[in-house]
Coordinates of C-alpha atoms in Angstrom, one line a residue:
M10 CA 0.0 0.0 0.0
S11 CA 1.4 3.4 -0.9
L12 CA 1.6 6.5 1.3
S13 CA -1.0 9.1 0.5
T14 CA 0.2 12.3 -1.2
T15 CA -0.5 14.3 2.0
T16 CA 1.4 12.0 4.2
V17 CA 4.4 11.9 1.9
E18 CA 4.4 15.7 1.5
K19 CA 4.4 16.2 5.3
R20 CA 7.2 13.8 5.8
L21 CA 9.2 15.2 2.8
L22 CA 9.0 18.7 4.2
A23 CA 9.8 17.7 7.7
T24 CA 12.9 15.7 6.8
A25 CA 14.1 18.5 4.5
E26 CA 13.5 21.3 7.1
H27 CA 15.5 19.5 9.8
L28 CA 18.7 20.0 7.7
N29 CA 18.3 23.8 7.7
A30 CA 20.9 25.9 9.4
P31 CA 20.1 27.3 12.9
N32 CA 19.2 30.6 11.1
K33 CA 15.7 29.5 9.9
S34 CA 15.6 32.1 7.2
Q35 CA 18.6 30.6 5.4
P36 CA 19.0 26.9 4.7
T37 CA 22.4 25.1 4.8
S38 CA 24.0 24.9 1.4
V39 CA 25.5 21.5 2.1
P40 CA 23.8 18.6 0.3
W41 CA 22.8 15.4 2.1
V42 CA 22.8 11.8 0.7
H43 CA 21.3 8.7 2.4
P44 CA 24.2 6.4 3.7
H45 CA 22.6 3.5 1.8
L46 CA 22.5 5.3 -1.6
E47 CA 25.4 4.7 -3.9
Q48 CA 26.5 5.3 -7.5
G49 CA 26.9 2.6 -10.1
V50 CA 27.7 2.4 -13.8
V51 CA 25.9 0.1 -16.3
P52 CA 26.8 -0.2 -20.0
I53 CA 23.6 1.0 -21.5
K54 CA 22.4 3.7 -19.1
G55 CA 25.8 4.9 -17.8
R56 CA 25.6 6.3 -14.2
Q57 CA 22.8 5.2 -11.9
L58 CA 21.7 5.4 -8.3
R59 CA 21.1 2.2 -6.4
A60 CA 20.5 1.0 -2.8
S61 CA 23.5 -0.7 -1.1
Q62 CA 21.1 -1.9 1.7
P63 CA 17.3 -2.0 2.0
I64 CA 15.6 1.3 2.1
R65 CA 12.1 1.7 3.5
Q66 CA 9.2 3.5 1.9
G67 CA 9.1 7.2 3.1
E68 CA 12.8 7.5 3.9
L69 CA 14.6 10.6 2.7
L70 CA 17.2 9.7 0.1
M71 CA 18.8 13.0 -1.0
I72 CA 18.7 16.7 -0.6
D73 CA 20.7 18.4 -3.4
V74 CA 21.5 22.1 -3.7
P75 CA 21.2 23.6 -7.2
Y76 CA 24.4 24.5 -9.0
A77 CA 22.3 27.0 -11.0
L78 CA 18.6 27.9 -11.0
I79 CA 16.4 30.3 -12.9
P80 CA 12.8 31.3 -12.3
V81 CA 10.1 30.4 -14.9
V82 CA 7.1 32.7 -14.7
D83 CA 4.8 34.4 -17.2
D84 CA 4.6 37.8 -15.5
P85 CA 7.4 38.5 -13.1
A86 CA 6.0 41.9 -12.0
S87 CA 3.0 40.3 -10.5
S88 CA 4.2 36.7 -9.8
D89 CA 4.2 35.3 -6.3
S90 CA 6.5 32.4 -7.6
L91 CA 9.5 34.5 -8.5
L92 CA 12.5 33.1 -6.7
C93 CA 15.2 35.1 -4.8
S94 CA 18.3 35.3 -7.0
N95 CA 20.6 34.6 -4.1
P96 CA 21.5 30.9 -4.6
T97 CA 21.8 30.3 -0.9
C98 CA 18.2 31.5 -0.5
S99 CA 16.1 30.8 -3.7
R100 CA 12.8 31.1 -1.8
Q101 CA 9.7 32.4 -3.5
T102 CA 9.2 36.1 -3.2
Q103 CA 5.7 37.6 -2.8
H104 CA 4.5 40.4 -5.0
G105 CA 4.3 43.6 -3.1
S106 CA 6.4 42.2 -0.2
G107 CA 9.3 44.6 -0.7
R108 CA 11.5 42.4 -2.8
M109 CA 14.5 44.1 -4.4
S110 CA 15.2 44.5 -8.1
C111 CA 18.5 44.9 -9.9
P112 CA 19.7 48.5 -9.7
S113 CA 20.7 48.3 -13.3
R114 CA 17.3 46.9 -14.3
C115 CA 18.9 44.1 -16.2
L116 CA 15.8 41.8 -16.1
A117 CA 12.4 41.9 -14.3
D118 CA 12.9 38.2 -13.4
V119 CA 15.9 39.1 -11.3
V120 CA 14.8 39.9 -7.7
W121 CA 16.0 39.3 -4.1
C122 CA 13.7 38.8 -1.1
N123 CA 15.5 41.6 0.8
S124 CA 18.6 43.8 0.8
T125 CA 20.7 41.2 2.7
C126 CA 20.2 38.6 0.0
Q127 CA 20.9 41.2 -2.7
E128 CA 24.2 42.3 -1.0
A129 CA 25.3 38.6 -0.5
D130 CA 24.7 37.9 -4.2
E131 CA 26.4 40.9 -5.6
L132 CA 29.5 39.2 -7.0
R133 CA 27.6 36.3 -8.6
H134 CA 25.0 38.6 -10.2
E135 CA 27.7 40.9 -11.5
F136 CA 28.8 38.1 -13.8
E137 CA 25.4 37.8 -15.5
C138 CA 24.1 41.4 -15.2
T139 CA 25.7 42.9 -18.3
W140 CA 24.9 39.9 -20.4
L141 CA 21.2 40.1 -19.4
Q142 CA 21.1 43.8 -20.1
R143 CA 22.4 43.3 -23.6
Y144 CA 20.8 40.1 -24.7
A145 CA 17.7 39.2 -22.7
A146 CA 15.3 41.3 -24.7
P147 CA 16.6 40.4 -28.2
I148 CA 16.8 36.7 -27.4
R149 CA 13.3 36.6 -26.1
A150 CA 12.0 38.5 -29.1
K151 CA 13.8 36.5 -31.8
W152 CA 14.2 33.0 -30.3
G153 CA 11.4 32.8 -27.6
E154 CA 11.2 31.9 -24.0
Y155 CA 12.5 28.4 -24.1
D156 CA 15.8 29.2 -25.8
F157 CA 16.2 32.3 -23.6
G158 CA 15.7 30.2 -20.5
M159 CA 18.2 27.6 -21.6
M160 CA 20.8 30.2 -22.3
W161 CA 20.2 32.0 -19.0
L162 CA 20.6 28.7 -17.2
I163 CA 23.9 28.2 -19.0
V164 CA 25.0 31.7 -18.0
R165 CA 24.1 31.0 -14.3
I166 CA 26.1 27.7 -14.5
L167 CA 29.0 29.7 -15.8
A168 CA 28.5 32.3 -13.0
S169 CA 28.6 29.5 -10.4
R170 CA 31.8 28.1 -12.0
H171 CA 33.2 31.6 -11.9
M172 CA 32.4 31.9 -8.2
E173 CA 33.9 28.5 -7.5
R174 CA 37.1 29.4 -9.2
Q175 CA 37.3 32.8 -7.4
Q176 CA 36.8 31.1 -4.0
L177 CA 39.6 28.6 -4.8
S178 CA 38.0 26.0 -2.5
D179 CA 36.7 22.5 -2.8
T180 CA 34.5 22.6 0.3
E181 CA 31.5 21.2 -1.4
N182 CA 33.3 18.2 -2.9
Q183 CA 34.8 17.4 0.5
T184 CA 31.4 17.3 2.1
N185 CA 30.6 13.9 0.5
Q186 CA 33.3 12.0 -1.2
R187 CA 30.9 9.5 -2.6
F188 CA 29.3 12.1 -4.9
K189 CA 31.0 14.8 -6.9
G190 CA 29.8 18.3 -6.5
G191 CA 30.4 21.7 -8.2
W192 CA 31.8 22.1 -11.7
D193 CA 33.4 18.6 -11.6
A194 CA 29.9 17.1 -11.3
I195 CA 28.5 19.2 -14.2
Q196 CA 31.3 18.1 -16.5
S197 CA 30.5 14.4 -15.7
F198 CA 26.9 14.7 -16.7
C199 CA 25.8 12.3 -19.5
G200 CA 24.8 14.0 -22.8
S201 CA 27.0 14.7 -25.8
L202 CA 26.8 16.0 -29.3
D203 CA 26.0 12.5 -30.5
S204 CA 23.0 12.4 -28.2
W205 CA 21.2 15.1 -30.3
A206 CA 20.0 15.6 -33.8
H207 CA 22.5 17.4 -36.0
S208 CA 20.0 20.1 -36.7
Q209 CA 19.6 20.7 -33.0
V210 CA 23.4 20.9 -32.4
R211 CA 23.7 23.3 -35.4
S212 CA 21.0 25.6 -33.8
W213 CA 22.7 25.6 -30.4
T214 CA 26.1 26.3 -32.1
A215 CA 24.6 29.3 -33.8
L216 CA 23.2 30.6 -30.5
V217 CA 26.6 30.1 -28.7
K218 CA 28.5 31.9 -31.4
K219 CA 26.1 34.9 -31.2
Y220 CA 25.3 35.1 -27.5
L221 CA 27.5 32.9 -25.3
R222 CA 31.1 33.3 -26.5
S223 CA 33.7 34.3 -24.0
S224 CA 33.9 38.1 -24.0
P225 CA 34.0 41.1 -21.6
V226 CA 30.2 40.7 -21.5
L227 CA 30.5 37.0 -20.5
P228 CA 34.1 36.2 -19.3
H229 CA 34.2 32.4 -18.9
D230 CA 37.3 31.3 -20.9
L231 CA 35.6 28.3 -22.5
S232 CA 35.6 27.6 -26.2
A233 CA 32.5 27.7 -28.3
D234 CA 32.6 23.9 -28.7
E235 CA 32.9 23.5 -24.9
I236 CA 29.8 25.7 -24.4
V237 CA 27.8 23.6 -27.0
A238 CA 28.9 20.5 -25.1
L239 CA 27.7 22.1 -21.9
I240 CA 24.3 22.8 -23.4
C241 CA 24.1 19.1 -24.5
R242 CA 24.7 18.1 -20.9
E243 CA 22.4 20.7 -19.4
E244 CA 19.5 19.8 -21.7
A245 CA 19.7 16.2 -20.8
N246 CA 20.0 16.7 -17.0
S247 CA 18.2 19.9 -15.9
F248 CA 15.1 19.7 -13.7
G249 CA 11.8 21.6 -13.9
L250 CA 10.6 22.7 -10.5
Y251 CA 6.9 22.1 -9.7
P252 CA 4.9 22.8 -6.5
R253 CA 3.8 19.1 -6.1
E254 CA 5.7 15.8 -6.3
T255 CA 6.8 14.3 -9.5
G256 CA 6.7 10.5 -9.7
V257 CA 3.7 9.5 -7.6
Y258 CA 3.0 6.0 -8.7
P259 CA 0.6 4.3 -9.0
V260 CA -1.1 7.5 -10.1
P261 CA -3.9 8.4 -7.6
E262 CA -7.5 8.3 -8.7
P263 CA -8.7 11.0 -9.5
P264 CA -5.2 12.0 -10.8
V265 CA -3.4 14.9 -9.2
D266 CA -0.9 16.6 -11.4
R267 CA 2.3 18.3 -10.2
G268 CA 1.1 21.9 -11.0
E269 CA 2.7 24.6 -13.0
Q270 CA 6.5 24.9 -13.4
F271 CA 8.0 27.9 -11.6
A272 CA 11.7 27.3 -12.1
A273 CA 14.4 25.2 -13.8
A274 CA 17.7 24.1 -12.2
V275 CA 20.7 21.9 -12.5
Y276 CA 21.6 19.7 -9.6
P277 CA 25.1 18.0 -9.3
R278 CA 23.9 14.8 -7.6
A279 CA 20.2 14.5 -8.4
A280 CA 21.0 14.3 -12.1
I281 CA 22.5 10.9 -11.6
A282 CA 19.0 9.4 -11.2
N283 CA 17.7 7.5 -14.2
H284 CA 14.1 7.4 -15.4
S285 CA 11.4 4.8 -14.8
C286 CA 7.7 4.9 -15.7
S287 CA 7.2 3.0 -12.4
P288 CA 9.7 4.9 -10.2
N289 CA 10.6 4.1 -6.6
I290 CA 11.6 7.7 -5.9
M291 CA 9.4 10.8 -5.8
H292 CA 11.1 14.2 -6.1
K293 CA 10.0 17.7 -5.2
P294 CA 11.8 21.0 -4.5
D295 CA 11.6 22.4 -1.0
H296 CA 11.1 26.0 -0.1
H297 CA 14.7 27.0 -1.0
G298 CA 15.0 25.4 -4.4
R299 CA 16.8 22.2 -3.1
M300 CA 15.7 19.0 -4.7
V301 CA 14.4 16.4 -2.3
F302 CA 14.3 12.7 -3.1
T303 CA 12.2 10.3 -1.0
A304 CA 11.5 6.6 -1.4
S305 CA 7.9 6.0 -2.6
R306 CA 8.1 2.3 -1.8
D307 CA 10.4 -0.2 -0.2
I308 CA 13.7 -0.5 -2.1
A309 CA 15.7 -3.7 -2.0
A310 CA 19.4 -3.9 -1.7
G311 CA 21.0 -3.7 -5.1
E312 CA 17.9 -2.2 -6.7
E313 CA 18.3 0.8 -9.0
C314 CA 16.7 4.0 -7.5
C315 CA 14.8 5.8 -10.3
I316 CA 12.7 9.0 -10.6
S317 CA 10.2 9.9 -13.3
Y318 CA 11.3 12.5 -15.8
F319 CA 7.7 13.7 -16.4
D320 CA 4.3 14.0 -14.8
L321 CA 2.9 10.4 -14.8
S322 CA -0.6 11.7 -14.5
K323 CA -0.3 13.5 -17.9
R324 CA 1.2 10.7 -20.0
V325 CA -0.4 7.3 -19.3
D326 CA -0.2 5.0 -22.4
L327 CA 3.0 3.4 -23.6
K328 CA 3.3 5.3 -26.9
S329 CA 2.7 8.7 -25.3
R330 CA 5.4 8.0 -22.6
R331 CA 8.0 6.7 -25.1
D332 CA 7.4 9.4 -27.7
H333 CA 7.9 12.1 -25.0
L334 CA 11.1 10.5 -23.6
Q335 CA 12.5 9.9 -27.0
G336 CA 11.7 13.5 -28.2
L337 CA 13.1 15.2 -25.1
F338 CA 15.8 12.9 -23.7
R339 CA 16.8 10.8 -26.8
F340 CA 16.1 7.3 -25.5
V341 CA 13.5 4.6 -25.8
C342 CA 12.3 3.6 -22.3
G343 CA 12.7 0.0 -21.5
C344 CA 11.7 0.1 -17.8
D345 CA 9.7 -2.8 -16.3
R346 CA 6.4 -1.0 -16.9
C347 CA 7.1 -0.2 -20.5
S348 CA 8.4 -3.7 -21.2
A349 CA 5.3 -5.3 -19.6
E350 CA 3.0 -3.1 -21.7
E351 CA 4.6 -3.9 -25.0
P352 CA 2.2 -5.8 -27.3
S353 CA 3.1 -9.5 -27.8
E354 CA 4.5 -10.6 -31.2
K355 CA 1.2 -12.2 -32.0
E356 CA -0.7 -9.0 -31.3
S357 CA 1.8 -6.9 -33.3
N358 CA 1.4 -9.1 -36.3
W359 CA -2.4 -9.0 -36.1
V360 CA -2.4 -5.2 -35.9
G361 CA -0.3 -5.1 -39.1
L362 CA -2.8 -7.1 -41.1
P363 CA -5.1 -5.2 -43.6
F364 CA -8.8 -5.1 -42.9
L365 CA -10.8 -7.6 -44.8
E366 CA -14.1 -6.5 -46.5

């Protein structure tokens, strides 16, 4: 019997909140990983998460801190879902609550919940501010919201890399030797030029050459080819952030969807999880943009720990699920559920016969 959505959400929030720093307004930026969760590598999938010992339903498995995060809202001026740009905060800011905008007015989507967060984020935002002033409006007008969001997320990844190099520390990686953190983790993401259609790679290459080259506007010291490769990895590994859990399975009746996306982010450790259409992990962001994994059923020792890459209440039949995954993530799902739902050879042959009159 599965936990109800309400029960799981309460437990998820409680376990996430106990890892907050003593200062309740700011969470700890240190990730947390269950001691029985380990990495593995398999020939077809590449990296995977698996249980080294049995894990019980409802146990917290991971809390990961985003390496880069952007808000995704339709009307930033009136939105109550706009996130604080300080990456150590990232909480939702309320319209009319005194949130702070960029003094240079680079982008309406860039806000901080208070002056303290704005001051703490000054150096990181300085990296992106000129780029946003120059390119945000023309990119949105010519290429649309999706491509702008993708490029802005890349810029924020580069900003985090810049800050990491400036600080000359490896504190995050030392936190948990079993799982890479920081720029090293981003570089180890799956996803290469060969994973995507040539037309898509050509389009990204054109965007990089026009908007993302290393320059005084965006001083990152990577080649255009390296930025294209970074986009290939980001597009295969970024997370959409939604207000309710992703991966509730079996889907409750009546179905409850995960709500409207309010942000997108890249997580160094959470990206290791592979997809299953019958996942044993649910994931949901907490109130500070951290991604929280929790076991949705008992997991046996040696079993792979999988999430769902999409809202299972929206795509139910085999064809819809496989088409979606192949279109966005470039693989044909062969999870236990999909394999079990494949038509038998006899049924496939019958479907292929012409109708008789």
